[in-house]
mmCIF file of N, CA, C and O in Angstrom:
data_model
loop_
_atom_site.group_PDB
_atom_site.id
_atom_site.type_symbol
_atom_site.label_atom_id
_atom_site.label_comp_id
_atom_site.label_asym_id
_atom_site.label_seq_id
_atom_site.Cartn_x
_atom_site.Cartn_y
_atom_site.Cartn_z
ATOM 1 N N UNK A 989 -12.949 -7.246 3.859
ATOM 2 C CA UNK A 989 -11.836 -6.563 3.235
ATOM 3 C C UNK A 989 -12.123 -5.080 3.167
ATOM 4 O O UNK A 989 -13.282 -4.742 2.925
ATOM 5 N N UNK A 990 -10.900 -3.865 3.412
ATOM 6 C CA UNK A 990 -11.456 -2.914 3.121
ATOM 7 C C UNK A 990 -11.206 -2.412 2.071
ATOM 8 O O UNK A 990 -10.115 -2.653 1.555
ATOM 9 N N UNK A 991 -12.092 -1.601 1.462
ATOM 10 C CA UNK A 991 -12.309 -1.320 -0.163
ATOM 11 C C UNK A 991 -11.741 0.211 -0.032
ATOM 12 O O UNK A 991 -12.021 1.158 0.702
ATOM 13 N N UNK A 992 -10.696 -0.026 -1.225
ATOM 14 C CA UNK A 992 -10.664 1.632 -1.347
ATOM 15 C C UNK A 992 -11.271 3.014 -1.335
ATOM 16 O O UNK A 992 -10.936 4.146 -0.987
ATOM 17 N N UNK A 993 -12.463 2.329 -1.948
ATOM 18 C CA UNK A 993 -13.532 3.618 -1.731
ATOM 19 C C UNK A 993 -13.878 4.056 -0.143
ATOM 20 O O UNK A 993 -14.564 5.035 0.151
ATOM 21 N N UNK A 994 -13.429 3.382 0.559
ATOM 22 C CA UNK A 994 -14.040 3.392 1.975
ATOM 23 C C UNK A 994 -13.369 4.895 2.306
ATOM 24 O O UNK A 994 -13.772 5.959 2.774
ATOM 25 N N UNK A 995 -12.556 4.546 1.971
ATOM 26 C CA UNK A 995 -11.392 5.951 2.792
ATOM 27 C C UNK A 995 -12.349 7.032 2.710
ATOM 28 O O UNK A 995 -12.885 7.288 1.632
ATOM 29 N N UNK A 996 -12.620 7.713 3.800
ATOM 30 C CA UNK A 996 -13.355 9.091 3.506
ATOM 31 C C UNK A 996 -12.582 10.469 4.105
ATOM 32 O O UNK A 996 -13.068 11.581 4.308
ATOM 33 N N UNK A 997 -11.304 10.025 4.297
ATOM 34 C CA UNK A 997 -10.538 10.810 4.451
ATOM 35 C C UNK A 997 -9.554 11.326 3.273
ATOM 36 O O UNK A 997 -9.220 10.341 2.614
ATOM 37 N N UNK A 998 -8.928 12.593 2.733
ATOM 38 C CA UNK A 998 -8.192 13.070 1.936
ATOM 39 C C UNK A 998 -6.235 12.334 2.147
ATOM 40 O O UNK A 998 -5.329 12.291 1.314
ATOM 41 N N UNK A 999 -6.263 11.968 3.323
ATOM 42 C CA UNK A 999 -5.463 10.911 3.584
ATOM 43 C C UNK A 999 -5.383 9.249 3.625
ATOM 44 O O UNK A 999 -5.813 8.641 4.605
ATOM 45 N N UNK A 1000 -4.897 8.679 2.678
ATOM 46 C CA UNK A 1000 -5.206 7.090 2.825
ATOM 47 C C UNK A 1000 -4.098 6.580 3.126
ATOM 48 O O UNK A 1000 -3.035 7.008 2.678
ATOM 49 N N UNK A 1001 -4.215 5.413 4.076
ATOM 50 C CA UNK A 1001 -3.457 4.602 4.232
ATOM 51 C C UNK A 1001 -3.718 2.843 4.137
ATOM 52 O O UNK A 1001 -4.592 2.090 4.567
ATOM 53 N N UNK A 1002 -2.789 2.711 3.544
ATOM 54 C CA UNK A 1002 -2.920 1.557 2.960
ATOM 55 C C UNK A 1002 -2.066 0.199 3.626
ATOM 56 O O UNK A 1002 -1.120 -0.009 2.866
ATOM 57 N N UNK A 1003 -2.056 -0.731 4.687
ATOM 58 C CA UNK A 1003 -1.933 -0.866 5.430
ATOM 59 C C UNK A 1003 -2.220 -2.946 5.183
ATOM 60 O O UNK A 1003 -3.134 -3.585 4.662
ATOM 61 N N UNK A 1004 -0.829 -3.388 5.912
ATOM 62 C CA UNK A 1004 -0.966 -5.073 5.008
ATOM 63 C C UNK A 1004 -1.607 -5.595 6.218
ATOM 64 O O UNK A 1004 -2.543 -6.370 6.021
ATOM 65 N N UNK A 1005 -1.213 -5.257 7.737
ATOM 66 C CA UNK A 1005 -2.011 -5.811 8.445
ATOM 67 C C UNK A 1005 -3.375 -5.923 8.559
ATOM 68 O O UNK A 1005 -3.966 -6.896 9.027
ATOM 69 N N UNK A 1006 -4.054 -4.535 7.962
ATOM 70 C CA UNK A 1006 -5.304 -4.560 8.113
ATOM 71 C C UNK A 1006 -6.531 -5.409 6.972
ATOM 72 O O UNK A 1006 -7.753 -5.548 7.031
ATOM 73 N N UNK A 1007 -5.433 -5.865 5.935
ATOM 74 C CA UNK A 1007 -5.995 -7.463 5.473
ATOM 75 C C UNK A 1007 -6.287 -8.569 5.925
ATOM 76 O O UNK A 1007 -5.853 -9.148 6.922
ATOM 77 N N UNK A 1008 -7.057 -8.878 5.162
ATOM 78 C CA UNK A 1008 -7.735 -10.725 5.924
ATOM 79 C C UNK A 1008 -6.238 -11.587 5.942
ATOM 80 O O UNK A 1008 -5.408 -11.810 5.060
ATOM 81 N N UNK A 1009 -6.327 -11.969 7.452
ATOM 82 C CA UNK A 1009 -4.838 -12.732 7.585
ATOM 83 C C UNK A 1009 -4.954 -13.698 6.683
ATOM 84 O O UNK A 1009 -3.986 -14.055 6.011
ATOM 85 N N UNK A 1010 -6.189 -14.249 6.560
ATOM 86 C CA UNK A 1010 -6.144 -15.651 5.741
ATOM 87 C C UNK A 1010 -5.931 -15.084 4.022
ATOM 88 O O UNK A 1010 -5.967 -15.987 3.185
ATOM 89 N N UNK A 1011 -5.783 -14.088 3.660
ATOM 90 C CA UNK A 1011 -5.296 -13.938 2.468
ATOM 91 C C UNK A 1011 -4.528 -14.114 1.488
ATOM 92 O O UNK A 1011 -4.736 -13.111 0.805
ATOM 93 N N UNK A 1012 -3.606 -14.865 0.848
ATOM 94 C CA UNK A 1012 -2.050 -15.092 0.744
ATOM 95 C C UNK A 1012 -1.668 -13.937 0.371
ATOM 96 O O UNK A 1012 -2.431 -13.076 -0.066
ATOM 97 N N UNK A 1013 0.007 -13.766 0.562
ATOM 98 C CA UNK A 1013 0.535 -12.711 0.770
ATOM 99 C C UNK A 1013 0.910 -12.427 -0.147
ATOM 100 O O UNK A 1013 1.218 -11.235 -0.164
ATOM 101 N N UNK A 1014 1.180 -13.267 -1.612
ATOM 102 C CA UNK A 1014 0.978 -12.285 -2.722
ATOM 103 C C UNK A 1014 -0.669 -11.634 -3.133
ATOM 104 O O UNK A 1014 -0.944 -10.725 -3.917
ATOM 105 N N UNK A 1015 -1.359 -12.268 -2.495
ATOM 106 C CA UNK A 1015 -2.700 -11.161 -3.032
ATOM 107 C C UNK A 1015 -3.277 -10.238 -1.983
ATOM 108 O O UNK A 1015 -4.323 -9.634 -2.218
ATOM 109 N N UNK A 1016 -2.629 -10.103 -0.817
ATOM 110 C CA UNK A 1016 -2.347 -8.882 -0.082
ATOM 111 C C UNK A 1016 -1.562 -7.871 -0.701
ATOM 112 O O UNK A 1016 -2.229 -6.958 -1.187
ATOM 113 N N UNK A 1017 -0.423 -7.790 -0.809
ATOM 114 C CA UNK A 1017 0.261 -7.078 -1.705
ATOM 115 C C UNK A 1017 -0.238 -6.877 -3.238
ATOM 116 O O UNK A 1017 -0.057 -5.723 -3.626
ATOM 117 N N UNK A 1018 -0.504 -7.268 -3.670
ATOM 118 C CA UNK A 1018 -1.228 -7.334 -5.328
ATOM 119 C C UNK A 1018 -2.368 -6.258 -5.215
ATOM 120 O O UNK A 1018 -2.487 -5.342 -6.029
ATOM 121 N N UNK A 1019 -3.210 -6.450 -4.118
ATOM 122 C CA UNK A 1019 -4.223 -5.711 -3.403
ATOM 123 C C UNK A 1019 -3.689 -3.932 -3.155
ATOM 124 O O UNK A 1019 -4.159 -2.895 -3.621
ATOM 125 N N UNK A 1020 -2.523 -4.175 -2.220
ATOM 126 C CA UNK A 1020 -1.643 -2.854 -1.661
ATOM 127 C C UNK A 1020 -1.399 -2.237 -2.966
ATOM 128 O O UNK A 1020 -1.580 -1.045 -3.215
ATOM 129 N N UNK A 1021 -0.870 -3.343 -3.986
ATOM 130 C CA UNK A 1021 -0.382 -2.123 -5.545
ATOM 131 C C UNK A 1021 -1.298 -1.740 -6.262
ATOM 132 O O UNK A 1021 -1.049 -0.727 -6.916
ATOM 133 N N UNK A 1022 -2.246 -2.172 -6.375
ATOM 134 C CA UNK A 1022 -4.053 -1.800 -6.585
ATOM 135 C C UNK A 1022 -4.218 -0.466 -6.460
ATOM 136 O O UNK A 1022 -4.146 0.448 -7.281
ATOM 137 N N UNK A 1023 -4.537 -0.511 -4.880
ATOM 138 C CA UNK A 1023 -4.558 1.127 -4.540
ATOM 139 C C UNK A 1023 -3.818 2.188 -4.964
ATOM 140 O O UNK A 1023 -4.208 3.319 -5.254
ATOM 141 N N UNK A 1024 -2.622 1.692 -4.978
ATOM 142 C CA UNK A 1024 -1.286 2.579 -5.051
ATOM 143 C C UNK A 1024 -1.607 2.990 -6.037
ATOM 144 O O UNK A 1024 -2.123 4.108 -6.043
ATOM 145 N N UNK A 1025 -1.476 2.425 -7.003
ATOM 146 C CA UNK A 1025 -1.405 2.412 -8.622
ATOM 147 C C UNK A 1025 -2.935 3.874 -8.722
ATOM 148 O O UNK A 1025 -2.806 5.023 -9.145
ATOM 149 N N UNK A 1026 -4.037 3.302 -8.242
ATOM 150 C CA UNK A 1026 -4.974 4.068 -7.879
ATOM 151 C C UNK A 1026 -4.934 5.469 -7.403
ATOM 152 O O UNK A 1026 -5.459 6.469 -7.892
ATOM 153 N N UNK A 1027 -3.954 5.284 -5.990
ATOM 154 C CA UNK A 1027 -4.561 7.022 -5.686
ATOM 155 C C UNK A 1027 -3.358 7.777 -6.065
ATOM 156 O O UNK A 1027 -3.043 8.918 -5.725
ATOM 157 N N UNK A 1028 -2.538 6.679 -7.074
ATOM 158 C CA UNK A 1028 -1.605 7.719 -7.939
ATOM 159 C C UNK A 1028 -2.459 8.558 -8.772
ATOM 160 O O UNK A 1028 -1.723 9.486 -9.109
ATOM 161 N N UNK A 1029 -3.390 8.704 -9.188
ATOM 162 C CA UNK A 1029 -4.262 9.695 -10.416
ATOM 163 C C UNK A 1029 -4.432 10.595 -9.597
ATOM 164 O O UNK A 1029 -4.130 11.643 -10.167
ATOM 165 N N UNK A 1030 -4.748 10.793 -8.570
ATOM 166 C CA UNK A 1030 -5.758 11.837 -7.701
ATOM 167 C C UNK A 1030 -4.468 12.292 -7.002
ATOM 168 O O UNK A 1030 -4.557 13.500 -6.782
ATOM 169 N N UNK A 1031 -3.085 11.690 -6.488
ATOM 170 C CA UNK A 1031 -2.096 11.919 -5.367
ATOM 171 C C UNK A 1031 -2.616 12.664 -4.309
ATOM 172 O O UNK A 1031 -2.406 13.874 -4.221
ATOM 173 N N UNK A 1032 -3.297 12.020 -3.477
ATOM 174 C CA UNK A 1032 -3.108 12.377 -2.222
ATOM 175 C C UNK A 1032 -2.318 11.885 -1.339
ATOM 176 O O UNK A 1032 -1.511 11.042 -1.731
ATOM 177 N N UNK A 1033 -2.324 12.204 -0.152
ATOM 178 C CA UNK A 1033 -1.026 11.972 0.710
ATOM 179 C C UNK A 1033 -1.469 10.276 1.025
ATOM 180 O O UNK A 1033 -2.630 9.917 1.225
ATOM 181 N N UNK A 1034 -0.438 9.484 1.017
ATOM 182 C CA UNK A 1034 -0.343 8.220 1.269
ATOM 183 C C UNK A 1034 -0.014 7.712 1.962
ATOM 184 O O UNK A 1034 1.150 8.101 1.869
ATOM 185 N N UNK A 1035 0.017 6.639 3.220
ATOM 186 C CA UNK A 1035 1.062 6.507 3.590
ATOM 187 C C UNK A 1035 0.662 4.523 3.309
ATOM 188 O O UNK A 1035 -0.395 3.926 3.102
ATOM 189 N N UNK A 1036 2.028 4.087 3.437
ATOM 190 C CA UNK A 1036 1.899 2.214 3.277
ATOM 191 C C UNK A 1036 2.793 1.907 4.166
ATOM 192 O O UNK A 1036 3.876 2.458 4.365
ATOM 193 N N UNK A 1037 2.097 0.578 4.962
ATOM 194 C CA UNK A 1037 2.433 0.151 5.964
ATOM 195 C C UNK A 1037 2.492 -1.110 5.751
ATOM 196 O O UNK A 1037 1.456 -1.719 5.481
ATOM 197 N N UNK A 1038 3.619 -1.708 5.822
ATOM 198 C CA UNK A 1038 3.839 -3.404 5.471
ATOM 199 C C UNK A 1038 4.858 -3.770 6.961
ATOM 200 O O UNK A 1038 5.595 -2.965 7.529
ATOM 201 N N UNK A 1039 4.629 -5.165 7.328
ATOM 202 C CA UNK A 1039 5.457 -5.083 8.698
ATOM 203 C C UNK A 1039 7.001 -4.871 8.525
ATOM 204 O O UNK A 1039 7.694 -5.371 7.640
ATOM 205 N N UNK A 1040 7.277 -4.317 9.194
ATOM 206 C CA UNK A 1040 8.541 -3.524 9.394
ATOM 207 C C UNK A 1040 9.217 -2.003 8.717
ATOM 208 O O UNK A 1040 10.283 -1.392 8.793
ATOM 209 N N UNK A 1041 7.775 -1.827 7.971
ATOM 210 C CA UNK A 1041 8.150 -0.736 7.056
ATOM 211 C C UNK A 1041 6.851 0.137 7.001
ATOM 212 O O UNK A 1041 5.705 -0.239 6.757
ATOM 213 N N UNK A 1042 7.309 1.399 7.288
ATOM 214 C CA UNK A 1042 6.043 2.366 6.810
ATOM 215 C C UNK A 1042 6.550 3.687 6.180
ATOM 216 O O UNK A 1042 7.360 4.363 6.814
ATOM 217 N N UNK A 1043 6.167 4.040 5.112
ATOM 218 C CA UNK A 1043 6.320 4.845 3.954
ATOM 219 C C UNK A 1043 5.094 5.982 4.011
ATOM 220 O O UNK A 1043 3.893 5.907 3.749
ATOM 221 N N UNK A 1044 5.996 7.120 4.500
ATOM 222 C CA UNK A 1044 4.967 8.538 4.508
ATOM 223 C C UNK A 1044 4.597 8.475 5.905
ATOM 224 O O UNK A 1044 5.022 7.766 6.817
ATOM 225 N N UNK A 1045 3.393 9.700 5.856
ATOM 226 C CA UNK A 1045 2.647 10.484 4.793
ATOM 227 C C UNK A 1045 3.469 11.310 3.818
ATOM 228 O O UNK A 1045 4.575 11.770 4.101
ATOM 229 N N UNK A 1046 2.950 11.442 2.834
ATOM 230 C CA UNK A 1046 3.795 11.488 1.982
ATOM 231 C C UNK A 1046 2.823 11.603 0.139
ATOM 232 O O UNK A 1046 1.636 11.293 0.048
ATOM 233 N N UNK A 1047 3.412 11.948 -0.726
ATOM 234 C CA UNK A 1047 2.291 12.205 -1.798
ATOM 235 C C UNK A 1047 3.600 12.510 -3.041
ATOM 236 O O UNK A 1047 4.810 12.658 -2.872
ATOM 237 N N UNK A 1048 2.958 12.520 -4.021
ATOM 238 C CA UNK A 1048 3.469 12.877 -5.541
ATOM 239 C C UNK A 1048 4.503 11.488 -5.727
ATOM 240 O O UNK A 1048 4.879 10.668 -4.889
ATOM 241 N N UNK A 1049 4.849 11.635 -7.542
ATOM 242 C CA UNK A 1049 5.336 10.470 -8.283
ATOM 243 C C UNK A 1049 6.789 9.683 -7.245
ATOM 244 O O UNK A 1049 6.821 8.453 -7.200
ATOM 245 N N UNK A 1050 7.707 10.363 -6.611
ATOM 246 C CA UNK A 1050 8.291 9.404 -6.333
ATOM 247 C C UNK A 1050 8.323 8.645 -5.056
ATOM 248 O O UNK A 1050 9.112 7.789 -4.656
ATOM 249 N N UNK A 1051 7.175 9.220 -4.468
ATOM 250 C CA UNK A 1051 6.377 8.176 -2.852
ATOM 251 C C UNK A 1051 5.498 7.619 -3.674
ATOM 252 O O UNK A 1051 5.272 6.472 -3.287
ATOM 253 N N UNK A 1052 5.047 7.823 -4.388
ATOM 254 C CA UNK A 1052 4.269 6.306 -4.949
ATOM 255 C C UNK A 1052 5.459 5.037 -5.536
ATOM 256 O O UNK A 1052 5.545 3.846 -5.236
ATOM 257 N N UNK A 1053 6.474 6.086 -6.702
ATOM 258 C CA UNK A 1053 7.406 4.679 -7.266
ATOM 259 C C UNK A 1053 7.656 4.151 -6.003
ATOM 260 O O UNK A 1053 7.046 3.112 -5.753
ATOM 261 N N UNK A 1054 8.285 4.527 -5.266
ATOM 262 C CA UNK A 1054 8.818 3.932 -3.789
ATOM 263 C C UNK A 1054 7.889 3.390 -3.135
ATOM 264 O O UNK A 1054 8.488 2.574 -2.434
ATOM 265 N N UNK A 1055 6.735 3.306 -2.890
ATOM 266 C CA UNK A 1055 5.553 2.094 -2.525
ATOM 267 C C UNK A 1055 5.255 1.018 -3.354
ATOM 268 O O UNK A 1055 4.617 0.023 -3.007
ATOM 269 N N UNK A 1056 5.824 1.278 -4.686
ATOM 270 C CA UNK A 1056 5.687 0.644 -5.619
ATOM 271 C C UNK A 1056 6.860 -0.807 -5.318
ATOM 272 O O UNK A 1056 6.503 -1.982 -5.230
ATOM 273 N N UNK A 1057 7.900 -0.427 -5.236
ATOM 274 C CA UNK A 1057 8.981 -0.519 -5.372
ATOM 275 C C UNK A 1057 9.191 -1.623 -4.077
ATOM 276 O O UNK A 1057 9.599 -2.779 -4.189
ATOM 277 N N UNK A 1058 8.838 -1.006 -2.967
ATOM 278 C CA UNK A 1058 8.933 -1.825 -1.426
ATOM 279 C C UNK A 1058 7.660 -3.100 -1.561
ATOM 280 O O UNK A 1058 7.587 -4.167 -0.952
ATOM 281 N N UNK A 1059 7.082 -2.733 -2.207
ATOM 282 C CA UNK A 1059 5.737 -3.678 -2.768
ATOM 283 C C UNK A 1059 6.154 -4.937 -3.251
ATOM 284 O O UNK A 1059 6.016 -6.072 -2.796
ATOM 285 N N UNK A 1060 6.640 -4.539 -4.167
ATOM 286 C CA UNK A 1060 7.354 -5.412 -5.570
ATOM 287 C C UNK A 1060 9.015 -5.875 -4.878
ATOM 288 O O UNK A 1060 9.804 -6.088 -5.799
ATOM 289 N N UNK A 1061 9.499 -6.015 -3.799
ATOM 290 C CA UNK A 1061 10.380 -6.489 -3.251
ATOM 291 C C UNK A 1061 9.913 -7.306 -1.847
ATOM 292 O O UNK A 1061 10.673 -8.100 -1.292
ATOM 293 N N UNK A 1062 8.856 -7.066 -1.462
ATOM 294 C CA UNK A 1062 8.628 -7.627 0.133
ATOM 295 C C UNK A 1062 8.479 -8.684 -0.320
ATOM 296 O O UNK A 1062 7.865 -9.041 -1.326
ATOM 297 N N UNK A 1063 9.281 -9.471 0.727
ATOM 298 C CA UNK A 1063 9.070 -11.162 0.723
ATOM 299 C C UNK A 1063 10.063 -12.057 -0.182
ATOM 300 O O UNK A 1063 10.087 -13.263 -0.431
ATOM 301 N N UNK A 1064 10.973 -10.833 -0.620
ATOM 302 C CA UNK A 1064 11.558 -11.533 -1.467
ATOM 303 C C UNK A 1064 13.303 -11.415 -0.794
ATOM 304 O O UNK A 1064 14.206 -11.431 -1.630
ATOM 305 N N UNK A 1065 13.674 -11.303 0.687
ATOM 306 C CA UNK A 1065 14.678 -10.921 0.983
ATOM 307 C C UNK A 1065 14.927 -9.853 1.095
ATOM 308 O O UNK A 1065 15.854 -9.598 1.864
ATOM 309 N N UNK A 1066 14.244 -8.725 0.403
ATOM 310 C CA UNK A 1066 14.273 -7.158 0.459
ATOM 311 C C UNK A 1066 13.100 -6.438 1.166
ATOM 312 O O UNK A 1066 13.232 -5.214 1.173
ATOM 313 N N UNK A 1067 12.540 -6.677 1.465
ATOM 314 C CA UNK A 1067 11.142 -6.530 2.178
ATOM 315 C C UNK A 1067 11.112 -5.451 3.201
ATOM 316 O O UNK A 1067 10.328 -4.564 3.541
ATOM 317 N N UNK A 1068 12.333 -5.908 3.568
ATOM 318 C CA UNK A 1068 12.583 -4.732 4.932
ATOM 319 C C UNK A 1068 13.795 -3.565 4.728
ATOM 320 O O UNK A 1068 14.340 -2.909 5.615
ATOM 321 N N UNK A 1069 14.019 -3.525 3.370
ATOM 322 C CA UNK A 1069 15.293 -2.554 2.763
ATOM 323 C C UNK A 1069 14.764 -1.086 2.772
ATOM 324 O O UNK A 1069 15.485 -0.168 2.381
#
C-alpha cells in the first residue's frame, strides 16, 4: 500500500487505482478521504484520481470539499458526476 508519507513531492496525488485491487472499495476510498482530510492542513496542490474522474491539480478549501464530496458519492450512482 502506498503510505502518505511516501510522497516526496510538494505535489500529491492520490490515486484509487494505485490501491491493492484486492482491497474493498469502501476501504479504498475511506483510505483516499484519509489523505484528503490530511493534506488539507498543509494544502498543497492535490490532485484525486478515481476511475472516470480526476480532480486538479489543484489546492485550497474548496478542491479539497470537492474531493471530499466525489469521495463520499462514488459508487453510489454519482461516482462519475
Amino acid at each position: 500500500t502506498k503510505e502518505f508519507e511516501a510522497f516526496t513531492s510538494s505535489d500529491l496525488c492520490f490515486d484509487y487505482s494505485a490501491l491493492p485491487t484486492e482491497m474493498p472499495q469502501e476501504s479504498r476510498l475511506s483510505q483516499l478521504a484519509a489523505w484528503v482530510v490530511r493534506a488539507r492542513q498543509e494544502d498543497p496542490v492535490t490532485t484525486l484520481i478515481l476511475p472516470g474522474i480526476r480532480l486538479g491539480p489543484a489546492s485550497g478549501p474548496a478542491h479539497h470539499a470537492e474531493c471530499l464530496r466525489r469521495l463520499a458519492l462514488f459508487g453510489e450512482g454519482a461516482g462519475h458526476v
